[in-house]
Amino acid sequence: MLGMLRSLLILTLAMPLFATARPALARSTISVLAFGGPNAKRARARVVAGLRKRYNVLGANSMPEACADLGIAMTKGRNLARCAKHIGAVAVVGGKAAKRQLTLVVFSGKSGQVLLSTRTRWSRRPNRKMVRRALAALRRGLAKAPRRVGRRRPPAPAPRPQPTSPQPLPEDEPGLSFNPDEITGDGSTPSDGGNLPPEDGPENPLGSSKAKPPTDEPAAAQPKTEKTHAKATSPRALALLGVGTWLRSFSINAPATPDSDATYSSGATFALRLEGMVRPASFFTDNIAADFFSRLRFQTVLGLGSVIEAGSDTLSTSIMELLFDVGYRLEVFRTFGESCSAESETCPQSPTVDLSFGYGITSFEIDWGAQTQSLPNVDYGFLLIGLGGNYPFPFYELMGAHMRFDYRIVTGSGQISTDQRPGYGPASTGGLALTLGVNGRLGNILARLEYSYTRYFFSFNDPLTRRDNGLPAAGGAVDNFHMIQLSGGYAL
């Protein structure tokens, strides 16, 4: 009886110790590889933070280092299982954050086969709902993992030679890039690996090169990735059709004769616009030559009529502008080192800066018919120097704001600067234009809403001499064009 009481007392005292140790023993060990895609680091950090509550999570380099210790390639199946067993991981998790999706794959640490393959919504700054969905999907796959895969193998008796190459990168800068697209195919959940490449095939489904067994020779230093060949994010070509309203107002400054005080206002009128842009070299290469572009813009009014005096006939009127320029588009992320390589399938939209040179014409003409012409027509020809840019919104990359400014070196202005009536004689002429707008892109479909302001300014030569000779004279003039436009189109 005394012995039974002594046993019960020992069990009573030992039960808290067993209850305390049980949760620690129940925590399985898993390995989470480095994620792929432009948002990889942040996505992996959010996922690992959620998994640490239930699992012992190993670092991103644990599996590559285990395979290197064993001298085998980290491929699906038997090799992956051997590497996982070497570090005691019951499951291996990989992922890729790109195209507003997070792709996740769970491998069994015992067989090396796919337990779960899934895709869920994601963003550069995921909210709590996105994180919860991703963790819930991962837990479904991890629930299928074995409870144990065996003990970790002891190290080899012979010590490994000290490598002369740089030490493995820390966990936040892993050397392994995971490419689940080669594993998951269409994102289905295969029970036996589905469309995965064979274990001994030429491609490594985990996105890493085959591990080499340790040798006595020092490892060669890996070449640095060139950032100058990063993938461009702006369209290679686009075509736009726009509709809107275009208004012209013309006024004389400091008139020298009473009959030269001419003004004109078209009022808001319906306008049509066409625009095309192409980066020719981008169809063949993605180096610096791919950023040179050429652009053509044409706009005109439809159905505009002018009434010079009350009660007079309506006169057919035309306004037209044609611009052609060539230039260079600077993508900020490509130039200043954003983590987006040429091998990436998607890249974050980059702010761009455009510098361009070109030629254009703007004309205004009234068909006077039998009426006496009292207002000079204009026909501007000019060289332009342009500066523009586009900035994608950080909170929603599919939309952005853009601007364009160009200064116009006017080479001729038509009838207004001739000596014959109703011109005001030779003049020094200049021009400028400013465009502000917002834009959106969904796949290959583009949309823009923008406002444009164009201004030409005149300083006429020797107006007093023209006045003394009985000719129309003026000190200067200002020609203003305002346009509001909504356009849509297609991009490649």
mmCIF file of C-alpha atoms in Angstrom, residues 200-399:
data_model
loop_
_atom_site.group_PDB
_atom_site.id
_atom_site.type_symbol
_atom_site.label_atom_id
_atom_site.label_comp_id
_atom_site.label_asym_id
_atom_site.label_seq_id
_atom_site.Cartn_x
_atom_site.Cartn_y
_atom_site.Cartn_z
ATOM 1 C CA ASP A 200 16.636 13.334 -62.611
ATOM 2 C CA GLY A 201 15.529 15.677 -65.437
ATOM 3 C CA PRO A 202 17.605 18.528 -66.750
ATOM 4 C CA GLU A 203 15.685 21.245 -64.903
ATOM 5 C CA ASN A 204 15.575 21.729 -61.180
ATOM 6 C CA PRO A 205 11.936 22.265 -60.124
ATOM 7 C CA LEU A 206 13.016 24.236 -57.069
ATOM 8 C CA GLY A 207 14.608 26.864 -59.263
ATOM 9 C CA SER A 208 18.219 26.265 -58.181
ATOM 10 C CA SER A 209 21.169 24.793 -59.986
ATOM 11 C CA LYS A 210 22.302 21.275 -59.081
ATOM 12 C CA ALA A 211 24.365 21.127 -55.947
ATOM 13 C CA LYS A 212 27.921 19.949 -56.417
ATOM 14 C CA PRO A 213 29.605 17.578 -53.954
ATOM 15 C CA PRO A 214 32.370 19.125 -51.907
ATOM 16 C CA THR A 215 35.807 18.969 -53.472
ATOM 17 C CA ASP A 216 39.316 19.967 -52.491
ATOM 18 C CA GLU A 217 39.236 22.848 -54.958
ATOM 19 C CA PRO A 218 37.981 26.225 -53.745
ATOM 20 C CA ALA A 219 34.549 27.216 -55.034
ATOM 21 C CA ALA A 220 34.550 29.799 -57.785
ATOM 22 C CA ALA A 221 32.965 33.126 -57.005
ATOM 23 C CA GLN A 222 29.565 33.592 -58.578
ATOM 24 C CA PRO A 223 29.316 36.440 -61.104
ATOM 25 C CA LYS A 224 27.154 39.366 -60.112
ATOM 26 C CA THR A 225 23.865 39.848 -61.915
ATOM 27 C CA GLU A 226 23.907 42.765 -64.330
ATOM 28 C CA LYS A 227 21.087 45.158 -63.512
ATOM 29 C CA THR A 228 21.429 47.054 -66.761
ATOM 30 C CA HIS A 229 19.408 44.388 -68.578
ATOM 31 C CA ALA A 230 16.399 44.366 -66.275
ATOM 32 C CA LYS A 231 13.034 43.861 -67.904
ATOM 33 C CA ALA A 232 11.170 46.969 -69.067
ATOM 34 C CA THR A 233 7.632 47.559 -67.791
ATOM 35 C CA SER A 234 6.392 50.231 -70.236
ATOM 36 C CA PRO A 235 4.610 49.084 -73.437
ATOM 37 C CA ARG A 236 6.643 48.168 -76.496
ATOM 38 C CA ALA A 237 3.955 49.728 -78.697
ATOM 39 C CA LEU A 238 0.549 51.338 -78.221
ATOM 40 C CA ALA A 239 -2.279 52.885 -80.219
ATOM 41 C CA LEU A 240 -4.878 55.278 -78.758
ATOM 42 C CA LEU A 241 -8.104 56.841 -79.993
ATOM 43 C CA GLY A 242 -9.434 59.812 -78.019
ATOM 44 C CA VAL A 243 -12.451 62.081 -78.040
ATOM 45 C CA GLY A 244 -12.955 65.333 -76.197
ATOM 46 C CA THR A 245 -13.401 69.048 -76.528
ATOM 47 C CA TRP A 246 -10.945 71.561 -78.024
ATOM 48 C CA LEU A 247 -11.163 75.345 -77.602
ATOM 49 C CA ARG A 248 -9.149 78.098 -79.313
ATOM 50 C CA SER A 249 -8.954 81.745 -78.257
ATOM 51 C CA PHE A 250 -6.909 84.423 -80.072
ATOM 52 C CA SER A 251 -6.326 88.014 -78.960
ATOM 53 C CA ILE A 252 -4.245 91.031 -80.040
ATOM 54 C CA ASN A 253 -2.078 92.826 -77.494
ATOM 55 C CA ALA A 254 -1.484 96.580 -77.599
ATOM 56 C CA PRO A 255 -3.119 97.261 -80.995
ATOM 57 C CA ALA A 256 -1.498 100.036 -83.012
ATOM 58 C CA THR A 257 -4.514 100.624 -85.283
ATOM 59 C CA PRO A 258 -8.227 100.406 -84.494
ATOM 60 C CA ASP A 259 -8.992 97.904 -87.288
ATOM 61 C CA SER A 260 -6.396 95.440 -85.992
ATOM 62 C CA ASP A 261 -8.133 94.786 -82.675
ATOM 63 C CA ALA A 262 -9.223 91.285 -83.792
ATOM 64 C CA THR A 263 -10.212 88.530 -81.354
ATOM 65 C CA TYR A 264 -11.545 85.030 -81.846
ATOM 66 C CA SER A 265 -13.016 82.306 -79.612
ATOM 67 C CA SER A 266 -14.178 78.989 -80.985
ATOM 68 C CA GLY A 267 -15.996 77.874 -77.859
ATOM 69 C CA ALA A 268 -15.934 74.207 -76.862
ATOM 70 C CA THR A 269 -16.061 71.982 -79.920
ATOM 71 C CA PHE A 270 -15.898 68.254 -80.527
ATOM 72 C CA ALA A 271 -12.381 66.958 -81.189
ATOM 73 C CA LEU A 272 -10.836 63.669 -82.267
ATOM 74 C CA ARG A 273 -7.330 62.475 -81.482
ATOM 75 C CA LEU A 274 -5.089 59.586 -82.638
ATOM 76 C CA GLU A 275 -1.791 58.614 -81.061
ATOM 77 C CA GLY A 276 0.730 55.854 -81.622
ATOM 78 C CA MET A 277 4.039 55.006 -79.960
ATOM 79 C CA VAL A 278 6.576 52.264 -80.624
ATOM 80 C CA ARG A 279 9.918 51.193 -79.183
ATOM 81 C CA PRO A 280 11.247 49.285 -82.213
ATOM 82 C CA ALA A 281 14.299 47.674 -80.618
ATOM 83 C CA SER A 282 12.248 46.295 -77.709
ATOM 84 C CA PHE A 283 10.887 43.564 -80.001
ATOM 85 C CA PHE A 284 14.409 42.153 -80.394
ATOM 86 C CA THR A 285 16.319 43.077 -77.241
ATOM 87 C CA ASP A 286 15.879 44.390 -73.713
ATOM 88 C CA ASN A 287 19.092 46.391 -73.405
ATOM 89 C CA ILE A 288 19.552 50.161 -73.566
ATOM 90 C CA ALA A 289 18.523 50.334 -77.247
ATOM 91 C CA ALA A 290 15.025 49.121 -76.318
ATOM 92 C CA ASP A 291 14.286 52.414 -74.543
ATOM 93 C CA PHE A 292 14.393 54.589 -77.676
ATOM 94 C CA PHE A 293 10.912 55.408 -78.976
ATOM 95 C CA SER A 294 9.115 57.245 -81.742
ATOM 96 C CA ARG A 295 5.662 58.789 -81.397
ATOM 97 C CA LEU A 296 3.020 60.247 -83.723
ATOM 98 C CA ARG A 297 0.043 62.371 -82.580
ATOM 99 C CA PHE A 298 -2.787 63.830 -84.643
ATOM 100 C CA GLN A 299 -5.834 65.779 -83.507
ATOM 101 C CA THR A 300 -8.557 67.762 -85.254
ATOM 102 C CA VAL A 301 -12.022 69.234 -84.692
ATOM 103 C CA LEU A 302 -15.222 67.991 -86.286
ATOM 104 C CA GLY A 303 -18.139 70.195 -87.357
ATOM 105 C CA LEU A 304 -16.718 73.558 -86.263
ATOM 106 C CA GLY A 305 -18.322 76.683 -87.756
ATOM 107 C CA SER A 306 -17.494 80.362 -87.130
ATOM 108 C CA VAL A 307 -19.811 83.391 -87.137
ATOM 109 C CA ILE A 308 -17.779 86.598 -87.514
ATOM 110 C CA GLU A 309 -20.646 89.072 -87.104
ATOM 111 C CA ALA A 310 -24.175 88.685 -85.769
ATOM 112 C CA GLY A 311 -26.521 87.657 -88.566
ATOM 113 C CA SER A 312 -23.710 86.615 -90.943
ATOM 114 C CA ASP A 313 -23.319 83.170 -92.436
ATOM 115 C CA THR A 314 -21.612 80.340 -90.576
ATOM 116 C CA LEU A 315 -18.153 79.714 -92.016
ATOM 117 C CA SER A 316 -16.557 76.284 -92.082
ATOM 118 C CA THR A 317 -13.510 76.249 -89.775
ATOM 119 C CA SER A 318 -10.735 73.734 -89.238
ATOM 120 C CA ILE A 319 -8.168 73.273 -86.455
ATOM 121 C CA MET A 320 -5.516 70.598 -86.800
ATOM 122 C CA GLU A 321 -2.302 69.560 -85.072
ATOM 123 C CA LEU A 322 0.258 66.915 -86.095
ATOM 124 C CA LEU A 323 3.303 66.032 -83.994
ATOM 125 C CA PHE A 324 6.130 63.567 -84.556
ATOM 126 C CA ASP A 325 8.981 63.059 -82.112
ATOM 127 C CA VAL A 326 11.669 60.563 -81.192
ATOM 128 C CA GLY A 327 13.266 60.173 -77.796
ATOM 129 C CA TYR A 328 14.577 58.070 -74.970
ATOM 130 C CA ARG A 329 12.522 56.638 -72.111
ATOM 131 C CA LEU A 330 14.370 56.268 -68.812
ATOM 132 C CA GLU A 331 12.891 53.629 -66.481
ATOM 133 C CA VAL A 332 13.856 54.531 -62.926
ATOM 134 C CA PHE A 333 13.793 50.975 -61.526
ATOM 135 C CA ARG A 334 16.009 49.634 -64.310
ATOM 136 C CA THR A 335 18.566 52.418 -63.925
ATOM 137 C CA PHE A 336 18.794 52.653 -60.161
ATOM 138 C CA GLY A 337 18.772 48.978 -59.274
ATOM 139 C CA GLU A 338 15.265 47.800 -58.389
ATOM 140 C CA SER A 339 15.307 44.027 -57.791
ATOM 141 C CA CYS A 340 13.816 42.984 -61.128
ATOM 142 C CA SER A 341 15.888 40.838 -63.462
ATOM 143 C CA ALA A 342 15.463 39.959 -67.119
ATOM 144 C CA GLU A 343 14.474 36.419 -66.096
ATOM 145 C CA SER A 344 11.541 37.606 -63.987
ATOM 146 C CA GLU A 345 8.109 37.052 -65.459
ATOM 147 C CA THR A 346 6.779 40.236 -63.973
ATOM 148 C CA CYS A 347 8.239 43.424 -62.570
ATOM 149 C CA PRO A 348 6.753 46.250 -60.538
ATOM 150 C CA GLN A 349 5.626 49.126 -62.732
ATOM 151 C CA SER A 350 8.429 51.649 -62.939
ATOM 152 C CA PRO A 351 8.230 55.448 -62.995
ATOM 153 C CA THR A 352 9.511 56.709 -66.343
ATOM 154 C CA VAL A 353 11.067 59.924 -67.651
ATOM 155 C CA ASP A 354 10.926 60.798 -71.379
ATOM 156 C CA LEU A 355 13.211 63.168 -73.261
ATOM 157 C CA SER A 356 12.204 63.798 -76.893
ATOM 158 C CA PHE A 357 12.882 65.946 -79.958
ATOM 159 C CA GLY A 358 10.599 66.365 -82.928
ATOM 160 C CA TYR A 359 8.664 68.477 -85.385
ATOM 161 C CA GLY A 360 5.037 69.547 -85.579
ATOM 162 C CA ILE A 361 2.449 71.745 -87.241
ATOM 163 C CA THR A 362 -0.659 73.477 -85.900
ATOM 164 C CA SER A 363 -3.087 75.204 -88.242
ATOM 165 C CA PHE A 364 -6.258 77.285 -87.959
ATOM 166 C CA GLU A 365 -8.173 78.209 -91.096
ATOM 167 C CA ILE A 366 -11.572 79.734 -91.904
ATOM 168 C CA ASP A 367 -13.171 79.254 -95.312
ATOM 169 C CA TRP A 368 -14.214 82.875 -95.935
ATOM 170 C CA GLY A 369 -15.984 82.314 -99.221
ATOM 171 C CA ALA A 370 -17.400 85.651 -100.500
ATOM 172 C CA GLN A 371 -16.933 87.467 -97.196
ATOM 173 C CA THR A 372 -14.054 89.881 -96.600
ATOM 174 C CA GLN A 373 -11.347 88.235 -94.525
ATOM 175 C CA SER A 374 -10.946 90.102 -91.243
ATOM 176 C CA LEU A 375 -8.964 87.562 -89.231
ATOM 177 C CA PRO A 376 -5.630 86.057 -90.339
ATOM 178 C CA ASN A 377 -5.240 82.300 -90.583
ATOM 179 C CA VAL A 378 -2.300 80.681 -88.818
ATOM 180 C CA ASP A 379 -0.131 77.760 -89.815
ATOM 181 C CA TYR A 380 2.556 77.083 -87.217
ATOM 182 C CA GLY A 381 5.567 74.952 -88.029
ATOM 183 C CA PHE A 382 7.921 74.244 -85.134
ATOM 184 C CA LEU A 383 10.695 72.156 -83.672
ATOM 185 C CA LEU A 384 9.922 70.813 -80.199
ATOM 186 C CA ILE A 385 11.969 69.744 -77.202
ATOM 187 C CA GLY A 386 9.896 67.646 -74.810
ATOM 188 C CA LEU A 387 10.147 66.331 -71.272
ATOM 189 C CA GLY A 388 7.594 63.945 -69.821
ATOM 190 C CA GLY A 389 7.047 61.314 -67.196
ATOM 191 C CA ASN A 390 4.700 58.711 -65.765
ATOM 192 C CA TYR A 391 4.337 57.748 -62.105
ATOM 193 C CA PRO A 392 2.357 54.603 -61.136
ATOM 194 C CA PHE A 393 0.352 54.987 -57.950
ATOM 195 C CA PRO A 394 2.005 53.015 -55.083
ATOM 196 C CA PHE A 395 -1.362 51.903 -53.711
ATOM 197 C CA TYR A 396 -2.618 50.648 -57.105
ATOM 198 C CA GLU A 397 -0.005 50.004 -59.773
ATOM 199 C CA LEU A 398 -2.559 49.591 -62.564
ATOM 200 C CA MET A 399 -3.134 53.365 -62.477
#
